Amino acid sequence: MSKREDIRNIAIIAHVDHGKTTLVDELLKQSGVFRENQQTTERMMDSNDLERERGITIFSKNTAINYLGKKINIIDTPGHADFGGEVERVLKMVDGVLLLVDAFEGPMPQTRFVLRKALHLNLVPIVVINKIDRHDARAEEVYDEILDLFISLQISEDQLDFPIIFTSAKEGYAIKNLGDKPENVKPLLDAIIKSIPAPDGDAGGDFQCLISSIDYDKYVGRIGIGKITRGTVSQNDDIVLCKKDGEIIDSKVTKLYTFSGLRRIETESSSMGDIIALSGIPQIHIGDSVCAVDNPDPVDFVDIDEPTISMIFSVNNSPLAGKEGKFVTSRHLRERLYRELESNVSLHIEDTGTMDSFKVLGRGELHLSILIETMRREGYEFQVSRPAVVIKTIDGKKYEPIEYLIIDVPEEHVGTVMQKVGARKGEILSMEHGVQGSTRLEFKIPAKNLIGYYSEMLTDTKGTGIMNHTFDDFEPLSPDIARRTRGSMIAFEAGESTIYGLFNAQKRGTLFIDARTKVYTGMIVGENAKADDIDINVCKNKQLTNVRASGSDEALKLINIKYLSLEQALEFISDDELVEVTPLNIRMRKRILDAGKRSRQKKADS
């Protein structure tokens, strides 16, 4: 066994919006990756359009810097719990982690989740308390909370001896002690070199590498990314691909890369401890191993937590089907969903027994909604059902996923939030008063009862509440609760909506569409103020007469239109409704479009 003292491999893990990607920006800038006059953007690692639009990291990505003659391979990971699979799959590539915690918010649900995973793999942590430049920062209190978190995870005494660094990623500095003068990020880089162990292994042994990520290049095809755990590999080497199902495939390395800054650099050879990217193996997938021909010895892949939410993806069969999408058939839908499995390790797909629908299972509503949004931008047209939780059967009994929920809310809204969460069968765990009149509420709540609550919480707290949750455990199935207290307003006939028709409709509730919108029978156009669904004619025109007051039509104003995002639409629909997704529009509809058939079906069900 030998060590590669010239390399350090780390992953940056944290809760969403605690500043991981901004910190990576500063590490890249201050390590000399860019020229002095080179223009750079914020959140350089968030290269995906959806990541930039939403301001969150969705996919894990590799980069590397050089410091004091040593190469530091860095993996930037997502902070949202729904993308936990992106974190889990890359932890096998690193020897240590930077645990980033906001100096005001402190440890959050995802902080606990990713730290538990890292410590289970015996990775060495460095705790980074970020955003200490905030006016409401409470770094010393947060440090105590982090210590309590480590102790609650029942770790060894050795793992409690972690270094701590205070940073402001936005201002570009790191300090060892709160009283130190801030200059640059050098104290953090020094801590990485000193505390993160160098990769070790048999440098002279037969080549072995676990594939933890997949990329694609239109010139060289599929690219596998992983850490070499043993031996050396060179371009044009004959190797074998060891599949997870035990199949062994003869292959060859046509291109070999390492990472430098934001680029992949082609190299002739690389050895134990380095993170590489290799091409020339079309059958390669995440979790496979690449080994020497004489010694096909695969590496065990990390366990990925099971999905907790499911949705039905099906071919669009509405009256407007096929008019806006490029890929509309069941074959297109099936190929795209199964292609997603190649890189999305948290996703599962099950056949439903029909050719035009598929059951897709993921880690949360956001996990699946990102997939939906990605597909519609690629030109796919389809429809999806309301999210439902995944029920497990253990020893003949049914179990459901339970979420650990944290809500930070101003004191004046605490009563409303506790009442609403209590009605959804949430169990209060703790209530702590924070700074500036805020209160942190912690709950355990069935995942099925949490669906649709986020928008309601924002309304109840006038947009001031902050809600975070992550999977906690499976518990015996609880009784269902009433999901929605208001019904839908449903288009009575097909056509184009008019101001006159919508003006009369808005008296009944909240509209979801504007005038001159194409509608069809059974399409949802608004939310009824009462509990029952109501059929309404939004295409109705005002009857013309010979005598009309000048300007009478201009007096009609639509004042109560609520345009729903994809996530809001998924939260709104009930079990007998669907969301129709196309590249141009997101619509909601009834499963059964005809009002008479819906009425007969309702009587049959009751």
Coordinates of C-alpha atoms in Angstrom, one line a residue:
M1 CA 0.0 0.0 0.0
S2 CA 1.2 3.5 -0.8
K3 CA -0.1 7.1 -0.6
R4 CA -0.4 9.7 -3.3
E5 CA 0.8 12.7 -1.3
D6 CA 0.4 15.0 -4.3
I7 CA -3.4 14.6 -4.4
R8 CA -6.4 15.4 -2.2
N9 CA -9.9 14.4 -3.1
I10 CA -12.8 16.2 -1.4
A11 CA -16.5 16.7 -1.8
I12 CA -18.3 19.9 -0.6
I13 CA -21.6 18.9 1.1
A14 CA -24.2 21.2 2.7
H15 CA -27.9 22.1 2.9
V16 CA -29.3 24.0 0.0
D17 CA -28.3 27.7 -0.3
H18 CA -25.5 27.6 2.3
G19 CA -22.9 28.7 -0.3
K20 CA -21.2 25.7 -1.7
T21 CA -21.0 26.7 -5.3
T22 CA -20.0 30.3 -4.4
L23 CA -17.1 28.9 -2.3
V24 CA -15.9 26.8 -5.2
D25 CA -15.9 29.9 -7.3
E26 CA -13.4 31.6 -4.9
L27 CA -11.3 28.5 -4.7
L28 CA -11.0 28.4 -8.5
K29 CA -10.3 32.2 -8.7
Q30 CA -7.7 32.4 -5.9
S31 CA -5.8 29.2 -7.0
G32 CA -4.9 30.8 -10.4
V33 CA -7.2 28.8 -12.6
F34 CA -8.1 31.9 -14.6
R35 CA -6.1 34.7 -16.2
E36 CA -6.1 38.0 -14.5
N37 CA -8.2 39.6 -17.3
Q38 CA -10.4 36.6 -17.9
Q39 CA -14.1 37.2 -17.4
T40 CA -15.9 34.8 -15.1
T41 CA -19.5 34.4 -14.0
E42 CA -21.1 33.7 -10.6
R43 CA -21.8 30.1 -9.7
M44 CA -19.5 28.8 -12.5
M45 CA -20.2 25.2 -11.6
D46 CA -23.9 25.6 -12.1
S47 CA -23.7 25.2 -15.9
N48 CA -27.1 23.8 -16.4
D49 CA -29.9 26.2 -17.5
L50 CA -32.3 25.0 -14.8
E51 CA -29.6 25.4 -12.1
R52 CA -29.0 29.0 -13.1
E53 CA -32.7 29.8 -13.2
R54 CA -33.5 28.3 -9.9
G55 CA -30.2 29.2 -8.1
I56 CA -29.6 25.7 -6.9
T57 CA -27.2 22.9 -7.7
I58 CA -28.9 19.8 -9.2
F59 CA -26.0 17.7 -10.5
S60 CA -22.7 16.8 -8.9
K61 CA -19.7 18.1 -10.9
N62 CA -16.0 17.7 -10.8
T63 CA -13.3 20.4 -10.8
A64 CA -9.6 20.5 -9.7
I65 CA -7.1 23.2 -8.5
N66 CA -3.4 23.2 -7.7
Y67 CA -2.1 24.5 -4.4
L68 CA 1.5 24.2 -3.0
G69 CA 2.3 21.6 -5.6
K70 CA -0.6 19.4 -4.7
K71 CA -3.7 18.7 -6.8
I72 CA -7.0 19.1 -5.1
N73 CA -9.9 17.3 -6.8
I74 CA -13.2 19.0 -5.8
I75 CA -16.7 17.7 -6.2
D76 CA -19.5 20.2 -5.9
T77 CA -22.7 18.5 -4.8
P78 CA -26.4 19.5 -4.6
G79 CA -27.8 20.8 -1.3
H80 CA -31.4 19.8 -1.8
A81 CA -32.6 16.6 -0.2
D82 CA -34.4 15.5 -3.3
F83 CA -31.0 15.2 -5.1
G84 CA -29.4 13.2 -2.3
G85 CA -28.5 10.4 -4.8
E86 CA -26.2 12.9 -6.5
V87 CA -24.3 13.2 -3.2
E88 CA -24.3 9.5 -2.3
R89 CA -22.9 8.3 -5.6
V90 CA -19.8 10.6 -5.5
L91 CA -18.7 10.0 -1.9
K92 CA -16.8 6.9 -3.0
M93 CA -14.5 9.1 -5.1
V94 CA -13.3 11.2 -2.1
D95 CA -11.3 10.8 1.1
G96 CA -12.8 13.8 3.0
V97 CA -15.6 16.3 2.9
L98 CA -16.1 20.0 3.5
L99 CA -19.3 20.3 5.6
L100 CA -20.6 23.8 4.9
V101 CA -23.0 25.3 7.3
D102 CA -24.7 28.7 7.2
A103 CA -23.6 31.0 10.1
F104 CA -27.2 32.0 10.7
E105 CA -29.3 29.0 9.8
G106 CA -27.1 26.4 11.4
P107 CA -27.4 22.7 10.7
M108 CA -30.5 21.8 8.6
P109 CA -32.1 18.5 7.5
Q110 CA -29.9 17.9 4.5
T111 CA -26.8 18.8 6.7
R112 CA -27.7 15.8 8.9
F113 CA -28.4 13.5 6.0
V114 CA -25.1 14.2 4.1
L115 CA -23.0 14.2 7.2
R116 CA -24.4 10.8 8.3
K117 CA -23.6 9.3 4.8
A118 CA -20.0 10.8 4.9
L119 CA -19.2 9.5 8.4
H120 CA -20.6 6.1 7.6
L121 CA -18.0 5.9 4.9
N122 CA -15.3 7.0 7.3
L123 CA -14.6 10.2 5.4
V124 CA -12.7 12.9 7.2
P125 CA -14.7 16.1 7.7
I126 CA -13.7 19.7 7.8
V127 CA -16.5 21.9 9.1
V128 CA -16.8 25.3 7.3
I129 CA -19.1 27.9 8.9
N130 CA -19.9 30.2 6.0
K131 CA -21.6 33.6 5.6
I132 CA -20.0 35.0 8.8
D133 CA -20.2 38.4 7.1
R134 CA -24.0 38.4 7.6
H135 CA -25.3 41.0 10.0
D136 CA -27.3 38.3 11.8
A137 CA -24.5 35.7 11.9
R138 CA -24.2 33.6 15.1
A139 CA -21.1 31.6 14.3
E140 CA -20.3 30.5 17.9
E141 CA -23.8 29.2 18.5
V142 CA -23.8 27.4 15.2
Y143 CA -20.5 25.7 16.1
D144 CA -22.2 24.3 19.3
E145 CA -25.1 23.1 17.2
I146 CA -22.7 21.3 14.8
L147 CA -21.0 19.7 17.8
D148 CA -24.4 18.5 19.0
L149 CA -25.2 17.1 15.6
F150 CA -21.9 15.1 15.5
I151 CA -22.7 13.7 18.9
S152 CA -26.3 12.8 18.0
L153 CA -25.0 10.7 15.1
Q154 CA -23.2 8.5 17.6
I155 CA -19.8 8.8 16.0
S156 CA -16.4 7.8 17.4
E157 CA -14.3 10.2 19.4
D158 CA -11.8 10.4 16.6
Q159 CA -14.4 11.8 14.3
L160 CA -15.3 14.5 16.9
D161 CA -11.8 16.0 16.4
F162 CA -12.6 17.9 13.3
P163 CA -11.0 21.2 12.2
I164 CA -13.2 24.2 11.8
I165 CA -12.8 27.1 9.4
F166 CA -14.9 30.3 9.2
T167 CA -15.5 31.8 5.8
S168 CA -17.4 34.3 3.7
A169 CA -17.6 32.8 0.2
K170 CA -19.2 36.0 -1.0
E171 CA -16.3 38.2 0.2
G172 CA -13.7 35.6 -0.7
Y173 CA -11.9 34.9 2.6
A174 CA -11.4 32.2 5.2
I175 CA -10.1 32.5 8.8
K176 CA -9.2 29.9 11.5
N177 CA -10.5 32.0 14.4
L178 CA -13.2 34.6 14.5
G179 CA -10.8 37.3 15.6
D180 CA -8.4 36.8 12.8
K181 CA -7.9 39.4 10.0
P182 CA -9.6 38.2 6.8
E183 CA -7.4 38.1 3.7
N184 CA -8.1 35.2 1.3
V185 CA -9.1 31.5 1.3
K186 CA -5.6 30.2 2.0
P187 CA -6.5 29.0 5.6
L188 CA -9.1 26.7 4.1
L189 CA -6.7 25.4 1.5
D190 CA -4.1 24.8 4.2
A191 CA -6.7 22.9 6.2
I192 CA -7.5 20.7 3.3
I193 CA -3.8 19.8 2.7
K194 CA -3.2 19.2 6.4
S195 CA -6.4 17.4 7.4
I196 CA -7.7 15.5 4.4
P197 CA -5.8 12.2 4.0
A198 CA -4.0 11.5 0.8
P199 CA -5.5 8.6 -1.2
D200 CA -3.9 5.3 -0.6
G201 CA -3.9 2.0 -2.4
D202 CA -1.8 -0.5 -4.3
A203 CA -0.2 1.8 -7.0
G204 CA 1.6 -1.2 -8.5
G205 CA -1.4 -3.5 -8.6
D206 CA -3.8 -4.3 -11.4
F207 CA -5.9 -1.4 -12.6
Q208 CA -9.3 -0.9 -10.8
C209 CA -11.7 2.1 -11.0
L210 CA -15.3 2.5 -9.8
I211 CA -17.5 4.6 -12.1
S212 CA -19.5 7.2 -10.0
S213 CA -20.6 9.7 -12.7
I214 CA -21.5 9.6 -16.4
D215 CA -21.0 12.5 -18.9
Y216 CA -21.5 12.6 -22.7
D217 CA -19.6 14.2 -25.5
K218 CA -21.0 14.3 -29.1
Y219 CA -17.6 13.4 -30.5
V220 CA -16.4 10.6 -28.2
G221 CA -19.7 9.3 -26.8
R222 CA -20.3 8.2 -23.2
I223 CA -17.6 9.2 -20.6
G224 CA -17.2 7.4 -17.3
I225 CA -15.9 9.3 -14.3
G226 CA -14.4 7.7 -11.2
K227 CA -11.4 7.4 -8.9
I228 CA -8.7 4.9 -9.6
T229 CA -8.5 2.7 -6.5
R230 CA -5.6 0.5 -7.7
G231 CA -2.9 0.5 -10.4
T232 CA -2.4 2.6 -13.5
V233 CA -4.3 3.1 -16.8
S234 CA -3.2 4.5 -20.1
Q235 CA -4.8 5.5 -23.4
N236 CA -5.4 2.5 -25.7
D237 CA -5.2 0.0 -22.8
D238 CA -7.3 -3.1 -23.1
I239 CA -9.6 -3.3 -20.0
V240 CA -12.8 -5.1 -18.9
L241 CA -16.0 -3.5 -17.8
C242 CA -17.5 -5.3 -14.8
K243 CA -21.3 -4.6 -14.8
K244 CA -23.3 -4.5 -11.6
D245 CA -25.2 -7.6 -12.7
G246 CA -21.9 -9.6 -13.0
E247 CA -21.5 -9.4 -16.8
I248 CA -17.9 -8.8 -17.9
I249 CA -17.4 -7.0 -21.2
D250 CA -14.0 -6.6 -23.0
S251 CA -13.3 -2.9 -23.7
K252 CA -10.6 -0.4 -24.6
V253 CA -9.7 3.1 -23.3
T254 CA -9.8 5.4 -26.4
K255 CA -9.5 8.7 -24.5
L256 CA -8.3 9.4 -21.0
Y257 CA -8.8 12.7 -19.1
T258 CA -8.1 14.3 -15.8
F259 CA -9.7 17.5 -14.4
S260 CA -8.1 21.0 -14.2
G261 CA -10.3 24.0 -13.3
L262 CA -13.5 23.7 -15.3
R263 CA -12.0 21.6 -18.1
R264 CA -11.2 18.0 -18.8
I265 CA -7.5 17.7 -19.9
E266 CA -6.5 14.8 -22.1
T267 CA -3.6 12.7 -20.6
E268 CA -1.6 9.7 -21.6
S269 CA -1.8 7.9 -18.3
S270 CA -3.0 8.2 -14.7
S271 CA -2.6 6.2 -11.5
M272 CA -4.0 5.3 -8.2
G273 CA -5.8 8.1 -6.3
D274 CA -6.6 10.4 -9.2
I275 CA -10.1 11.1 -10.4
I276 CA -10.3 10.4 -14.2
A277 CA -12.7 10.4 -17.1
L278 CA -12.4 7.8 -19.8
S279 CA -14.3 7.1 -23.0
G280 CA -14.6 4.3 -25.5
I281 CA -17.0 2.1 -23.5
P282 CA -20.5 2.6 -24.8
Q283 CA -22.1 0.2 -22.3
I284 CA -20.7 2.0 -19.2
H285 CA -23.0 3.0 -16.4
I286 CA -22.8 4.4 -12.9
G287 CA -21.9 1.7 -10.4
D288 CA -19.9 -0.3 -12.9
S289 CA -16.2 -1.0 -12.4
V290 CA -13.4 -0.8 -15.0
C291 CA -10.6 -3.3 -14.3
A292 CA -7.5 -4.8 -15.8
V293 CA -8.1 -7.7 -18.2
D294 CA -6.2 -10.2 -16.0
N295 CA -8.0 -9.2 -12.8
P296 CA -11.7 -8.4 -13.2
D297 CA -12.3 -7.4 -9.6
P298 CA -15.3 -4.9 -9.3
V299 CA -15.6 -2.4 -6.5
D300 CA -18.8 -2.4 -4.3
F301 CA -21.0 0.6 -5.1
V302 CA -22.4 2.8 -2.3
D303 CA -26.0 2.0 -1.2
I304 CA -28.5 4.6 -2.6
D305 CA -31.5 5.3 -0.5
E306 CA -34.8 4.2 -1.9
P307 CA -37.4 6.5 -3.6
T308 CA -40.2 7.9 -1.5
I309 CA -42.5 9.5 -4.1
S310 CA -44.0 8.1 -7.3
M311 CA -45.9 9.6 -10.3
I312 CA -47.5 8.2 -13.4
F313 CA -46.0 9.5 -16.7
S314 CA -48.3 8.8 -19.6
V315 CA -48.8 9.8 -23.3
N316 CA -50.8 13.0 -23.7
N317 CA -54.3 12.2 -24.9
S318 CA -56.0 15.6 -24.5
P319 CA -57.8 17.3 -27.4
L320 CA -54.7 19.4 -27.9
A321 CA -52.3 16.5 -28.0
G322 CA -49.6 16.5 -30.5
K323 CA -49.8 20.1 -31.5
E324 CA -47.0 21.5 -29.4
G325 CA -44.5 18.7 -28.8
K326 CA -41.8 17.1 -30.9
F327 CA -41.7 13.7 -29.1
V328 CA -45.3 12.6 -28.3
T329 CA -45.5 8.8 -28.7
S330 CA -45.2 6.1 -26.0
R331 CA -42.0 4.9 -27.7
H332 CA -40.4 8.4 -27.3
L333 CA -41.6 8.6 -23.7
R334 CA -40.3 5.1 -22.8
E335 CA -36.9 5.7 -24.4
R336 CA -36.4 9.0 -22.6
L337 CA -37.3 7.7 -19.2
Y338 CA -35.1 4.7 -19.4
R339 CA -32.2 6.8 -20.7
E340 CA -32.6 8.9 -17.5
L341 CA -31.8 5.8 -15.4
E342 CA -28.3 5.8 -16.9
S343 CA -27.3 8.9 -14.9
N344 CA -30.0 9.4 -12.3
V345 CA -29.3 6.7 -9.7
S346 CA -32.1 7.7 -7.4
L347 CA -34.7 7.2 -10.1
H348 CA -36.7 4.0 -10.5
I349 CA -39.2 3.1 -13.3
E350 CA -41.9 0.4 -13.2
D351 CA -44.2 -0.7 -16.0
T352 CA -47.9 -0.2 -15.3
G353 CA -49.2 -3.0 -17.5
T354 CA -50.2 -0.6 -20.3
M355 CA -48.0 0.6 -23.2
D356 CA -48.7 4.3 -22.8
S357 CA -47.9 4.9 -19.1
F358 CA -45.0 4.4 -16.7
K359 CA -44.6 4.6 -12.9
V360 CA -41.6 6.8 -12.1
L361 CA -40.3 6.8 -8.5
G362 CA -38.0 9.5 -7.1
R363 CA -36.7 11.0 -3.9
G364 CA -39.2 13.9 -3.8
E365 CA -41.5 16.3 -5.7
L366 CA -38.6 18.5 -6.8
H367 CA -36.6 15.5 -8.0
L368 CA -39.4 14.5 -10.3
S369 CA -40.4 18.0 -11.3
I370 CA -36.9 18.8 -12.5
L371 CA -37.1 15.7 -14.7
I372 CA -40.4 16.8 -16.1
E373 CA -39.1 20.4 -16.7
T374 CA -36.0 19.0 -18.4
M375 CA -38.1 16.7 -20.7
R376 CA -40.5 19.5 -21.8
R377 CA -37.6 21.7 -22.7
E378 CA -36.2 18.9 -24.8
G379 CA -39.5 18.8 -26.8
Y380 CA -41.4 16.1 -25.0
E381 CA -45.2 16.2 -24.6
F382 CA -46.9 14.0 -22.0
Q383 CA -49.1 14.1 -18.9
V384 CA -48.4 13.2 -15.2
S385 CA -50.5 12.3 -12.2
R386 CA -50.5 13.7 -8.7
P387 CA -47.4 12.7 -6.7
A388 CA -48.1 9.7 -4.3
V389 CA -45.9 8.2 -1.6
V390 CA -44.2 4.9 -2.0
I391 CA -45.7 2.3 0.4
K392 CA -43.5 -0.6 1.6
T393 CA -44.8 -3.9 2.8
I394 CA -42.7 -5.4 5.7
D395 CA -43.8 -8.7 7.3
G396 CA -47.2 -8.3 5.9
K397 CA -47.7 -4.7 7.2
K398 CA -47.7 -1.5 5.2
Y399 CA -45.2 1.2 6.0
E400 CA -45.0 4.8 4.7
P401 CA -42.2 7.3 4.5
I402 CA -41.9 9.9 7.3
E403 CA -40.3 13.3 6.7
Y404 CA -38.2 15.3 9.2
L405 CA -39.6 18.8 8.8
I406 CA -38.1 22.2 9.8
I407 CA -40.0 25.5 9.4
D408 CA -38.4 28.8 10.3
V409 CA -41.2 31.4 10.8
P410 CA -41.8 34.8 12.4
E411 CA -43.4 34.5 15.9
E412 CA -46.7 35.9 14.8
H413 CA -47.3 33.0 12.4
V414 CA -46.2 30.2 14.7
G415 CA -49.8 29.4 15.8
T416 CA -51.1 29.1 12.2
V417 CA -48.2 26.9 11.1
M418 CA -48.6 24.6 14.1
Q419 CA -52.3 24.3 13.5
K420 CA -51.9 23.5 9.8
V421 CA -49.1 21.0 10.3
G422 CA -51.0 19.4 13.2
A423 CA -54.1 18.9 11.0
R424 CA -51.7 17.1 8.6
K425 CA -50.8 14.7 11.4
G426 CA -47.4 16.4 12.0
E427 CA -45.8 15.6 15.4
I428 CA -44.0 18.5 17.0
L429 CA -40.4 17.6 18.1
S430 CA -39.1 21.0 19.3
M431 CA -39.7 24.7 19.2
E432 CA -36.8 27.1 19.6
H433 CA -36.8 30.9 19.6
G434 CA -34.2 32.3 17.2
V435 CA -32.9 35.8 16.6
Q436 CA -34.9 38.7 15.3
G437 CA -38.2 37.3 16.4
S438 CA -38.0 34.1 14.4
T439 CA -39.0 30.6 15.7
R440 CA -37.7 27.2 14.5
L441 CA -40.3 24.4 14.5
E442 CA -39.3 20.8 14.0
F443 CA -41.8 18.1 13.2
K444 CA -42.1 14.5 12.1
I445 CA -44.8 14.2 9.5
P446 CA -46.1 11.5 7.0
A447 CA -44.7 12.4 3.6
K448 CA -48.1 12.0 1.9
N449 CA -49.5 14.7 4.2
L450 CA -46.7 17.1 3.3
I451 CA -47.6 17.1 -0.4
G452 CA -49.1 20.4 -1.3
Y453 CA -48.3 22.2 1.9
Y454 CA -45.5 24.4 0.7
S455 CA -47.6 26.9 -1.2
E456 CA -50.1 26.9 1.7
M457 CA -47.3 27.7 4.2
L458 CA -46.1 30.6 2.1
T459 CA -49.6 32.0 2.0
D460 CA -50.1 31.6 5.7
T461 CA -46.8 33.3 6.5
K462 CA -47.1 36.0 3.9
G463 CA -44.0 34.6 2.2
T464 CA -41.7 34.8 5.2
G465 CA -41.7 31.2 6.2
I466 CA -38.7 28.9 5.2
M467 CA -39.5 25.2 5.0
N468 CA -37.0 22.3 4.7
H469 CA -37.5 18.6 5.0
T470 CA -35.8 15.3 4.4
F471 CA -36.6 11.6 4.6
D472 CA -36.4 10.3 8.1
D473 CA -37.7 6.7 8.3
F474 CA -40.6 4.3 7.4
E475 CA -43.4 3.9 9.9
P476 CA -46.7 2.0 9.9
L477 CA -49.2 3.4 7.4
S478 CA -51.5 6.1 8.9
P479 CA -55.1 7.0 7.8
D480 CA -55.5 9.4 4.9
I481 CA -56.6 12.9 5.6
A482 CA -58.7 15.3 3.5
R483 CA -56.3 16.6 0.8
R484 CA -58.0 19.6 -0.7
T485 CA -60.7 21.9 0.7
R486 CA -61.6 23.6 -2.6
G487 CA -62.8 22.2 -5.9
S488 CA -61.8 23.0 -9.5
M489 CA -63.4 25.2 -12.1
I490 CA -63.6 23.2 -15.3
A491 CA -64.1 24.4 -18.8
F492 CA -67.6 23.4 -20.0
E493 CA -66.8 23.6 -23.8
A494 CA -63.9 23.8 -26.1
G495 CA -62.8 27.1 -27.7
E496 CA -60.9 30.3 -26.8
S497 CA -61.5 31.9 -23.5
T498 CA -63.0 35.4 -23.5
I499 CA -62.9 38.3 -21.1
Y500 CA -66.6 38.2 -20.7
G501 CA -66.6 34.5 -19.9
L502 CA -63.7 34.8 -17.5
F503 CA -65.2 37.9 -15.8
N504 CA -68.2 35.9 -14.8
A505 CA -66.1 32.9 -13.8
Q506 CA -63.8 34.9 -11.5
K507 CA -66.8 35.6 -9.2
R508 CA -66.7 31.8 -8.4
G509 CA -63.0 31.6 -7.3
T510 CA -59.5 32.1 -8.6
L511 CA -58.7 31.9 -12.3
F512 CA -55.6 30.1 -13.7
I513 CA -55.8 31.3 -17.3
D514 CA -56.1 34.7 -19.1
A515 CA -58.3 35.7 -22.0
R516 CA -57.6 34.2 -25.5
T517 CA -56.4 30.9 -24.1
K518 CA -57.2 27.7 -25.9
V519 CA -59.3 25.5 -23.7
Y520 CA -61.1 22.1 -24.1
T521 CA -63.9 20.4 -22.3
G522 CA -62.6 19.0 -19.0
M523 CA -59.7 21.4 -18.7
I524 CA -59.2 23.0 -15.3
V525 CA -59.3 26.8 -15.6
G526 CA -59.4 27.9 -11.9
E527 CA -60.0 27.0 -8.3
N528 CA -63.5 27.1 -7.0
A529 CA -64.2 29.0 -3.8
K530 CA -66.3 26.0 -2.6
A531 CA -65.4 22.4 -2.0
D532 CA -67.2 21.0 -5.1
D533 CA -66.0 21.0 -8.7
I534 CA -68.0 23.4 -11.0
D535 CA -68.3 23.3 -14.8
I536 CA -68.2 26.8 -16.3
N537 CA -68.2 28.4 -19.7
V538 CA -65.2 30.6 -20.1
C539 CA -65.7 30.9 -23.9
K540 CA -69.0 32.7 -23.5
N541 CA -69.4 35.9 -25.5
K542 CA -71.6 38.9 -24.6
Q543 CA -74.8 39.0 -26.6
L544 CA -74.8 41.9 -29.1
T545 CA -77.7 44.4 -29.2
N546 CA -78.5 47.4 -31.3
V547 CA -78.0 49.8 -28.3
R548 CA -74.9 49.6 -26.2
A549 CA -73.2 52.2 -24.0
S550 CA -69.8 53.3 -25.4
G551 CA -66.9 51.7 -23.7
S552 CA -69.0 49.2 -21.7
D553 CA -66.8 46.2 -22.7
E554 CA -63.7 48.0 -21.5
A555 CA -65.1 48.0 -17.9
L556 CA -64.6 44.3 -17.6
K557 CA -61.4 43.6 -15.7
L558 CA -59.8 40.3 -14.7
I559 CA -58.2 40.9 -11.3
N560 CA -57.8 37.5 -9.8
I561 CA -55.5 35.4 -12.0
K562 CA -53.0 33.0 -10.5
Y563 CA -50.5 31.6 -13.0
L564 CA -49.3 28.2 -11.6
S565 CA -45.8 26.9 -12.0
L566 CA -45.2 23.2 -12.7
E567 CA -44.6 22.5 -9.0
Q568 CA -47.7 24.4 -8.0
A569 CA -49.8 22.6 -10.5
L570 CA -48.5 19.2 -9.2
E571 CA -49.5 20.3 -5.7
F572 CA -52.9 21.5 -6.7
I573 CA -54.3 18.5 -8.7
S574 CA -56.3 15.8 -6.9
D575 CA -56.2 12.1 -7.7
D576 CA -58.8 12.4 -10.5
E577 CA -56.8 15.1 -12.3
L578 CA -53.6 15.3 -14.4
V579 CA -51.0 17.9 -15.4
E580 CA -50.6 18.1 -19.2
V581 CA -47.0 19.1 -20.0
T582 CA -45.8 20.4 -23.4
P583 CA -42.8 22.5 -24.5
L584 CA -45.1 25.6 -24.7
N585 CA -47.7 25.1 -21.9
I586 CA -48.6 23.5 -18.6
R587 CA -52.3 22.7 -18.3
M588 CA -54.4 20.9 -15.8
R589 CA -57.3 18.6 -16.7
K590 CA -59.7 16.0 -15.4
R591 CA -58.8 12.4 -16.1
I592 CA -62.3 12.0 -17.5
L593 CA -63.0 15.0 -19.7
D594 CA -66.8 14.5 -20.3
A595 CA -68.9 16.0 -17.4
G596 CA -71.6 13.3 -17.7
K597 CA -69.1 10.4 -17.6
R598 CA -67.3 12.0 -14.6
S599 CA -70.7 12.3 -12.7
R600 CA -71.5 8.6 -13.4
Q601 CA -68.0 7.5 -12.3
K602 CA -68.3 9.5 -9.1
K603 CA -71.6 7.8 -8.3
A604 CA -70.1 4.4 -9.1
D605 CA -67.2 5.0 -6.8
S606 CA -69.5 6.2 -3.9

